[in-house]
CSV table of C-alpha atoms in Angstrom, one decimal:
chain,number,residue,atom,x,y,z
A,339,UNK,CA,-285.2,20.1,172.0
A,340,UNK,CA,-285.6,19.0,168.5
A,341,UNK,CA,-283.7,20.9,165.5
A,342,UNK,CA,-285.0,20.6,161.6
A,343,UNK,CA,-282.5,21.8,159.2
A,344,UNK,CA,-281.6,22.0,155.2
A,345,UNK,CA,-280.0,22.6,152.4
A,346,UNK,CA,-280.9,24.6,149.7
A,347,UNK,CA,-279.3,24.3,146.0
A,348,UNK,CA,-279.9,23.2,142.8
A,349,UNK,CA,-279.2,19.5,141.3
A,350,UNK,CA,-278.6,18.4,145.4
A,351,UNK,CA,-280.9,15.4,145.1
A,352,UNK,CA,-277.9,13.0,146.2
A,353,UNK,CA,-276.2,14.9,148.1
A,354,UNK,CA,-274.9,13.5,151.9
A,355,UNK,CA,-275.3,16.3,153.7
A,356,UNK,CA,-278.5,14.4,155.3
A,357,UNK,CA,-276.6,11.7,155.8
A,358,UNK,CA,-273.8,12.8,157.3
A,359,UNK,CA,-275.3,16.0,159.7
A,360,UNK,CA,-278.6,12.8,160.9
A,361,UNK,CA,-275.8,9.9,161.7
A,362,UNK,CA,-273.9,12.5,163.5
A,363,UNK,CA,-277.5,13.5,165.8
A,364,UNK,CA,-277.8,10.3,166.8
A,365,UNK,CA,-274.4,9.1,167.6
A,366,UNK,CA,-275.3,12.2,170.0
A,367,UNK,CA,-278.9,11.2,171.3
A,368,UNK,CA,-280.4,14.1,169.8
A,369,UNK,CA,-283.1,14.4,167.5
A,370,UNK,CA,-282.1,16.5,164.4
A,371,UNK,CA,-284.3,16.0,160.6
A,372,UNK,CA,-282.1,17.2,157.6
A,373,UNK,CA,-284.1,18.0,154.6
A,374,UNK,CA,-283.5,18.8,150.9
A,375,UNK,CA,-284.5,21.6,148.9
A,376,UNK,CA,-283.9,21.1,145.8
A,377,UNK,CA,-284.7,23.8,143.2
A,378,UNK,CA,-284.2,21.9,139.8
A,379,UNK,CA,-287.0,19.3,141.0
A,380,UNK,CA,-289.5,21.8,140.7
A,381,UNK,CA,-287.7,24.1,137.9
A,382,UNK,CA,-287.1,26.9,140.7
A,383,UNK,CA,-284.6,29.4,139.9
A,384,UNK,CA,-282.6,32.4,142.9
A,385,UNK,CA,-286.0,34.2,142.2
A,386,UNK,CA,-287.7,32.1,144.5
A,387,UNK,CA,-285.3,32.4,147.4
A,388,UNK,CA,-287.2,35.0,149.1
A,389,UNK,CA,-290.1,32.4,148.9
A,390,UNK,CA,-288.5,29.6,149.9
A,391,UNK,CA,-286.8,31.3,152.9
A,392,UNK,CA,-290.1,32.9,154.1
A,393,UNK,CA,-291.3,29.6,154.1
A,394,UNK,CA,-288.6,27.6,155.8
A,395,UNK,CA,-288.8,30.5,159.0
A,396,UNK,CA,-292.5,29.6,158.8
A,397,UNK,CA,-292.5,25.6,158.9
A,398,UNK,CA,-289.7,25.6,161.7
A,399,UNK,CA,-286.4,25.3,160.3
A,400,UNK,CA,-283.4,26.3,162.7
A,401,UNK,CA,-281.5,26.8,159.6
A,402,UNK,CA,-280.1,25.7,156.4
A,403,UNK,CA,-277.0,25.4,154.6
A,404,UNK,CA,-277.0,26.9,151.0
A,405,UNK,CA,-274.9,25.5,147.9
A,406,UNK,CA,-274.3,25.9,144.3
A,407,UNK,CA,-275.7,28.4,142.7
A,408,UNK,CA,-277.1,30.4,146.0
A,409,UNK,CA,-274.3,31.2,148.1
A,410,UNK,CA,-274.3,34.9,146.8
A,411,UNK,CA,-277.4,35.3,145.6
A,412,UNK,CA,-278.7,34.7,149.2
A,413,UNK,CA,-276.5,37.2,150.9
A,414,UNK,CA,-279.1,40.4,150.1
A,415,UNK,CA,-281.7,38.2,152.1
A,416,UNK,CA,-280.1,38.4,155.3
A,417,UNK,CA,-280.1,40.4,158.3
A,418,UNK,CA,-276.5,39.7,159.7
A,419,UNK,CA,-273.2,38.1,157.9
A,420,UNK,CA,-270.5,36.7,160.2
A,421,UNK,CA,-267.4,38.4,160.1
A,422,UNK,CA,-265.8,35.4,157.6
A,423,UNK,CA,-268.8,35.3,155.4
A,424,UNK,CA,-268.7,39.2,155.0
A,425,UNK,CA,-264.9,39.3,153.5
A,426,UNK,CA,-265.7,36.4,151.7
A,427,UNK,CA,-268.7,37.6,150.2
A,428,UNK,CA,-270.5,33.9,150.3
A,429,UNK,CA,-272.7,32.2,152.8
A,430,UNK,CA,-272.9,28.5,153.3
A,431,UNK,CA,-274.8,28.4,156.5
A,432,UNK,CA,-278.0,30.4,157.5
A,433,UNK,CA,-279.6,30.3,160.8
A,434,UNK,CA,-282.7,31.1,162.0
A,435,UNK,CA,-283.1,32.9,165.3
A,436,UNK,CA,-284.9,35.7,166.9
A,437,UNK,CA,-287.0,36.4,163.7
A,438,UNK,CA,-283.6,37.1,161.7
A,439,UNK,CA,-281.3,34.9,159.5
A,440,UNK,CA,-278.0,35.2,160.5
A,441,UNK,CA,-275.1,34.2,157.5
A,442,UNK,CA,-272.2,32.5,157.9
A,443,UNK,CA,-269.6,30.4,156.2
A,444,UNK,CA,-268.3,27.6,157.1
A,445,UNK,CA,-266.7,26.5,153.8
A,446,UNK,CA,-263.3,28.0,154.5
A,447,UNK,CA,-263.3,26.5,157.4
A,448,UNK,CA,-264.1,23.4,156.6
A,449,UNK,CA,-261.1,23.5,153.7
A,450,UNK,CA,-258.4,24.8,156.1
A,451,UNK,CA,-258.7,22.3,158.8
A,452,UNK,CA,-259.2,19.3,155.5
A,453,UNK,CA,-255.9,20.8,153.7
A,454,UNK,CA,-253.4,21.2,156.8
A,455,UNK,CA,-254.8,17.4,157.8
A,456,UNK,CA,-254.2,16.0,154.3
A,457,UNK,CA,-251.0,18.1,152.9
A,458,UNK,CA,-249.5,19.6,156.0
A,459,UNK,CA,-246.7,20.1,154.0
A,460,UNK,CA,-247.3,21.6,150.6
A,461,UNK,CA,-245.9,24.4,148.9
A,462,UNK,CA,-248.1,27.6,149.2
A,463,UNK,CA,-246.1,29.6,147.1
A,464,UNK,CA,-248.0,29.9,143.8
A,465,UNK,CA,-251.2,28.6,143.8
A,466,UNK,CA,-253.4,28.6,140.4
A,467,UNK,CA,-257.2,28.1,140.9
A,468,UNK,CA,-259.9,27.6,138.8
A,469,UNK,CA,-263.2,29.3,139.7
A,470,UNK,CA,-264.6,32.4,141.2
A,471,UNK,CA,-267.7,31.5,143.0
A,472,UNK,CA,-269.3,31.3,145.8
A,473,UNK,CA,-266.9,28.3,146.8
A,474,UNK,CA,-264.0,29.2,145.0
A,475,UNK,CA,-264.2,32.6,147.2
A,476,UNK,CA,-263.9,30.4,150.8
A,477,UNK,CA,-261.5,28.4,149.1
A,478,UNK,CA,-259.3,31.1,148.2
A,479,UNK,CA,-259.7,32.8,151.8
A,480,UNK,CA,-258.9,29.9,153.5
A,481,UNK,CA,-255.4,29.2,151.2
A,482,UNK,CA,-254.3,33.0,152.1
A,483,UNK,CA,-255.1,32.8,155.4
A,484,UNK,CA,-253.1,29.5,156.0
A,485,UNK,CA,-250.2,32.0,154.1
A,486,UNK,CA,-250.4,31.1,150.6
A,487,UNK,CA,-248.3,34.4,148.9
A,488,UNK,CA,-249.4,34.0,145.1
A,489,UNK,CA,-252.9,32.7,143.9
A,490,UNK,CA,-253.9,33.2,139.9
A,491,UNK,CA,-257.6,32.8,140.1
A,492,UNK,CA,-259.8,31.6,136.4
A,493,UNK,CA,-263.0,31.9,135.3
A,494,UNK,CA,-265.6,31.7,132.2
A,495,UNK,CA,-266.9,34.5,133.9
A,496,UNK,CA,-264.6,37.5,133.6
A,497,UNK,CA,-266.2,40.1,135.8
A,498,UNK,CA,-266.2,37.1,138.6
A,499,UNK,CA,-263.1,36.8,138.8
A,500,UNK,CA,-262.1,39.9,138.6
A,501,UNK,CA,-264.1,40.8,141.3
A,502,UNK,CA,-262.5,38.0,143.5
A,503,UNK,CA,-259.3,39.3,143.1
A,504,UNK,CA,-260.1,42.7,144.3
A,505,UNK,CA,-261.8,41.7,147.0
A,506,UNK,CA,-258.8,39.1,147.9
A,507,UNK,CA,-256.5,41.3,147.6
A,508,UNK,CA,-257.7,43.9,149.7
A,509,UNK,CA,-258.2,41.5,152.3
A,510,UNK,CA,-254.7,40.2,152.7
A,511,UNK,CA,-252.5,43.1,150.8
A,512,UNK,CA,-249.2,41.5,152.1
A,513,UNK,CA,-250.2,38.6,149.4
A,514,UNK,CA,-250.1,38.7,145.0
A,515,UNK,CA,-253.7,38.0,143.8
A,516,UNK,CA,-254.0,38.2,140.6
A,517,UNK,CA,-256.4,37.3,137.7
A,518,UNK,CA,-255.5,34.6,135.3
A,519,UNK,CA,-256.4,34.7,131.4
A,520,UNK,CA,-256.6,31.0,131.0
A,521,UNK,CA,-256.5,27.9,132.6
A,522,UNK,CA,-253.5,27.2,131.3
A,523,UNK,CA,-251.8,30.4,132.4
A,524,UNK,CA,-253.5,29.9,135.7
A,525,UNK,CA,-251.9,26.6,136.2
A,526,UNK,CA,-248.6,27.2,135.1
A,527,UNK,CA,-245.3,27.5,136.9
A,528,UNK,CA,-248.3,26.7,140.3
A,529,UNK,CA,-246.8,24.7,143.4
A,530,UNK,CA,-250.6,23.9,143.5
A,531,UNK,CA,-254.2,23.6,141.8
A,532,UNK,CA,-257.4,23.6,143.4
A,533,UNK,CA,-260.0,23.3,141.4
A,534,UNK,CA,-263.6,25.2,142.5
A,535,UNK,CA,-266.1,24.8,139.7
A,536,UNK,CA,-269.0,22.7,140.0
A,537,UNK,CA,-267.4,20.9,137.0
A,538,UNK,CA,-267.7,17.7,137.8
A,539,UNK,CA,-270.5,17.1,139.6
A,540,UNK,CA,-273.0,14.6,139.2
A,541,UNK,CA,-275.0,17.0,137.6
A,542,UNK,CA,-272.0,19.0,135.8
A,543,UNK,CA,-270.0,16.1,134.1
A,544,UNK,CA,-266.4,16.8,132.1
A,545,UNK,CA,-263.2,18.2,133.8
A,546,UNK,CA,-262.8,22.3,133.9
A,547,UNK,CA,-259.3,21.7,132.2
A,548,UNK,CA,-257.6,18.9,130.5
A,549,UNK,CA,-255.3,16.9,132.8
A,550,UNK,CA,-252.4,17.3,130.8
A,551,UNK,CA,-251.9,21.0,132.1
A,552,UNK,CA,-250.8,19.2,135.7
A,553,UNK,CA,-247.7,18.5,136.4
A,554,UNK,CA,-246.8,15.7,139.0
A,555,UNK,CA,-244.8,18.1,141.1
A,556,UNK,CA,-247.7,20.2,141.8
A,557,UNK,CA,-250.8,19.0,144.6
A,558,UNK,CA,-254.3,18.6,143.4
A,559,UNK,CA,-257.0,19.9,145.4
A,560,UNK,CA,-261.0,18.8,144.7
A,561,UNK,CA,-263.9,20.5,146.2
A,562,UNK,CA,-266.4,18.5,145.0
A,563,UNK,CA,-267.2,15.3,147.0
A,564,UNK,CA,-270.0,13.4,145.3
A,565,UNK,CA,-269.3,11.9,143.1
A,566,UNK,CA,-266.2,11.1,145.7
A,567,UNK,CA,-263.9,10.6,142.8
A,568,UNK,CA,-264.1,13.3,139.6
A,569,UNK,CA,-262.8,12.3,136.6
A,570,UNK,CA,-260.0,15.2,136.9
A,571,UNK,CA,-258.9,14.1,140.7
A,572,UNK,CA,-258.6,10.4,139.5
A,573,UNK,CA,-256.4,11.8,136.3
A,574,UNK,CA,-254.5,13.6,139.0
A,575,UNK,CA,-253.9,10.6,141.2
A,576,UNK,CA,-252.8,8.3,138.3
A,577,UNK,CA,-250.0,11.1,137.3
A,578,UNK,CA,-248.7,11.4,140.6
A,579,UNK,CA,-249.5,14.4,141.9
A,580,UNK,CA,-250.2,14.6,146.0
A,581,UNK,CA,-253.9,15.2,145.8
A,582,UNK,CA,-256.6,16.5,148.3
A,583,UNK,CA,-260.3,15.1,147.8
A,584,UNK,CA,-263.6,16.7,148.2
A,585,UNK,CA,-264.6,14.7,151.1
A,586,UNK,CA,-262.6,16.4,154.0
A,587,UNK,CA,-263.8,19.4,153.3
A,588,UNK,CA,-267.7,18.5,153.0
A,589,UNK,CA,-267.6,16.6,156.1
A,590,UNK,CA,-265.6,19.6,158.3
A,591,UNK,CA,-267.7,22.4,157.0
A,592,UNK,CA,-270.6,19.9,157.8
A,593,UNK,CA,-269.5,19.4,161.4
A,594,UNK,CA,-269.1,23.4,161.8
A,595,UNK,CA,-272.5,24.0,159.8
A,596,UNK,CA,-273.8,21.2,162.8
A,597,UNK,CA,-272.4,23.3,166.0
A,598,UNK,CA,-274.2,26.5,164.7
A,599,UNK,CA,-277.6,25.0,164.1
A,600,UNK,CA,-277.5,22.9,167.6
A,601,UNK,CA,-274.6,24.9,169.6
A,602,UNK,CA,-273.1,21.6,169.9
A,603,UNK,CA,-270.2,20.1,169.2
A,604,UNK,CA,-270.0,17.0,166.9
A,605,UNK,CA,-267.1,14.4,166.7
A,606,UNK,CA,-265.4,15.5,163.5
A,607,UNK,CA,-263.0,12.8,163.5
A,608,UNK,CA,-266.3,10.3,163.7
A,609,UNK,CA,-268.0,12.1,160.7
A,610,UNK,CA,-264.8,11.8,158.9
A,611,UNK,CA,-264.6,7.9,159.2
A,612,UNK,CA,-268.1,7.0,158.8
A,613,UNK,CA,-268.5,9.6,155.7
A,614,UNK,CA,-269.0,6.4,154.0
């Protein structure tokens, strides 16, 4: 058997994920094709997504992951949502199967098993984050389900965050979510920062906050892997703060993203070092 899958997002042109989910097929002897679809080449916009998706099922796809700005937009295309990507409210992963796309996320996931590998340690007590998407919602699942018991959550968008924190909190009641005013509020008197927005990226340059609102007693955690450095991670480095790149989590929610298209089971720790 052969397996074609995707991903679908806007500005993905360099993105690894065909790097990374291809290398990993044949270090296993089997044939996969990863493809991009890229909606800013061609000035696309979520109004196509019924299109596109139509289209994938047609040409053969087994499935496709979905990033930034789709992973909610997608969800009233779907026949079934996992039981994660349901309370989160996201999906990262669709698969094809049976005439019906099936959504899941593999997001939290991916950042639980990066964040207990890289700061087994770190306080979980008060967590500020910045961002209320459709990554910023795994995120924040994953940190309360590894037991974080405060999280302030920021946005531009007000009625996004807002209704994060509902959601969130309803979810795990036993926890305080609540909904920041500012970054700087968000971040202060935090045992840690993650930051969610696609600021950035490659094609979202600048830093969602000035640098100088981290302290070096707080942990630094990225989401965004390429380019593998932002300019806000590298500030946090230089002012000591334990930090937690993008990388870990691209490549484990890769890996899990992998095992549901193929029902195989890549070597994570292999896609990890040769990430590269």
């Amino acid at each position: 058997m052969s397996w074609l899958c995707g991903l679908v997002g806007e500005g993905i042109s360099s993105s690894r994920s065909p790097a990374m989910h291809e290398r990993e097929a044949k270090n296993m002897g089997i044939p996969l094709v990863y493809r991009i679809i890229d909606t800013h080449q061609w000035k696309g916009s979520v109004q196509n997504l019924p299109d596109i998706f139509h289209w994938l099922e047609r040409f053969g796809f087994n499935g496709v992951n979905v990033t930034h700005p789709y992973k909610q937009a997608i969800i009233p295309l779907l026949d079934e949502l996992s039981d994660a990507a349901s309370a989160i409210g996201a999906v990262n992963t669709v698969i094809f199967k049976n005439g019906k796309f099936s959504g899941h996320n593999t997001d939290w996931s991916g950042y639980a098993a990066n964040f207990k590998q890289t700061l087994p340690n770190a306080s979980l007590t008060s967590i500020g984050q910045i961002g209320a998407g459709g990554a910023a919602a795994a995120v924040a699942y994953a940190l309360l389900s590894l037991g974080a018991t405060e999280l302030k959550i920021f946005d531009v968008d007000k009625k996004k965050s807002h209704d994060l924190v509902e959601r969130l909190q309803n979810l795990f009641p036993l926890a305080a979510v609540h909904m920041a005013q500012s970054a700087e509020d968000t971040l202060n008197g935090a045992s840690g920062v993650v930051q969610t927005s696609p600021i950035g990226m490659d094609s979202h340059p600048g830093t969602p906050f000035p640098s100088s609102l981290l302290t070096e007693k707080q942990w630094f955690s990225e989401v965004i892997y390429f380019p593998r450095e932002t300019k806000l991670l590298g500030e946090a480095r230089r002012k000591g703060c334990p930090t937690v790149s993008g990388i870990g989590m691209a490549v484990f929610q890769a890996a899990d993203a992998f095992e549901l298209f193929t029902g195989l089971t890549p070597d994570r720790e292999r896609m990890l070092r040769e990430f590269d």
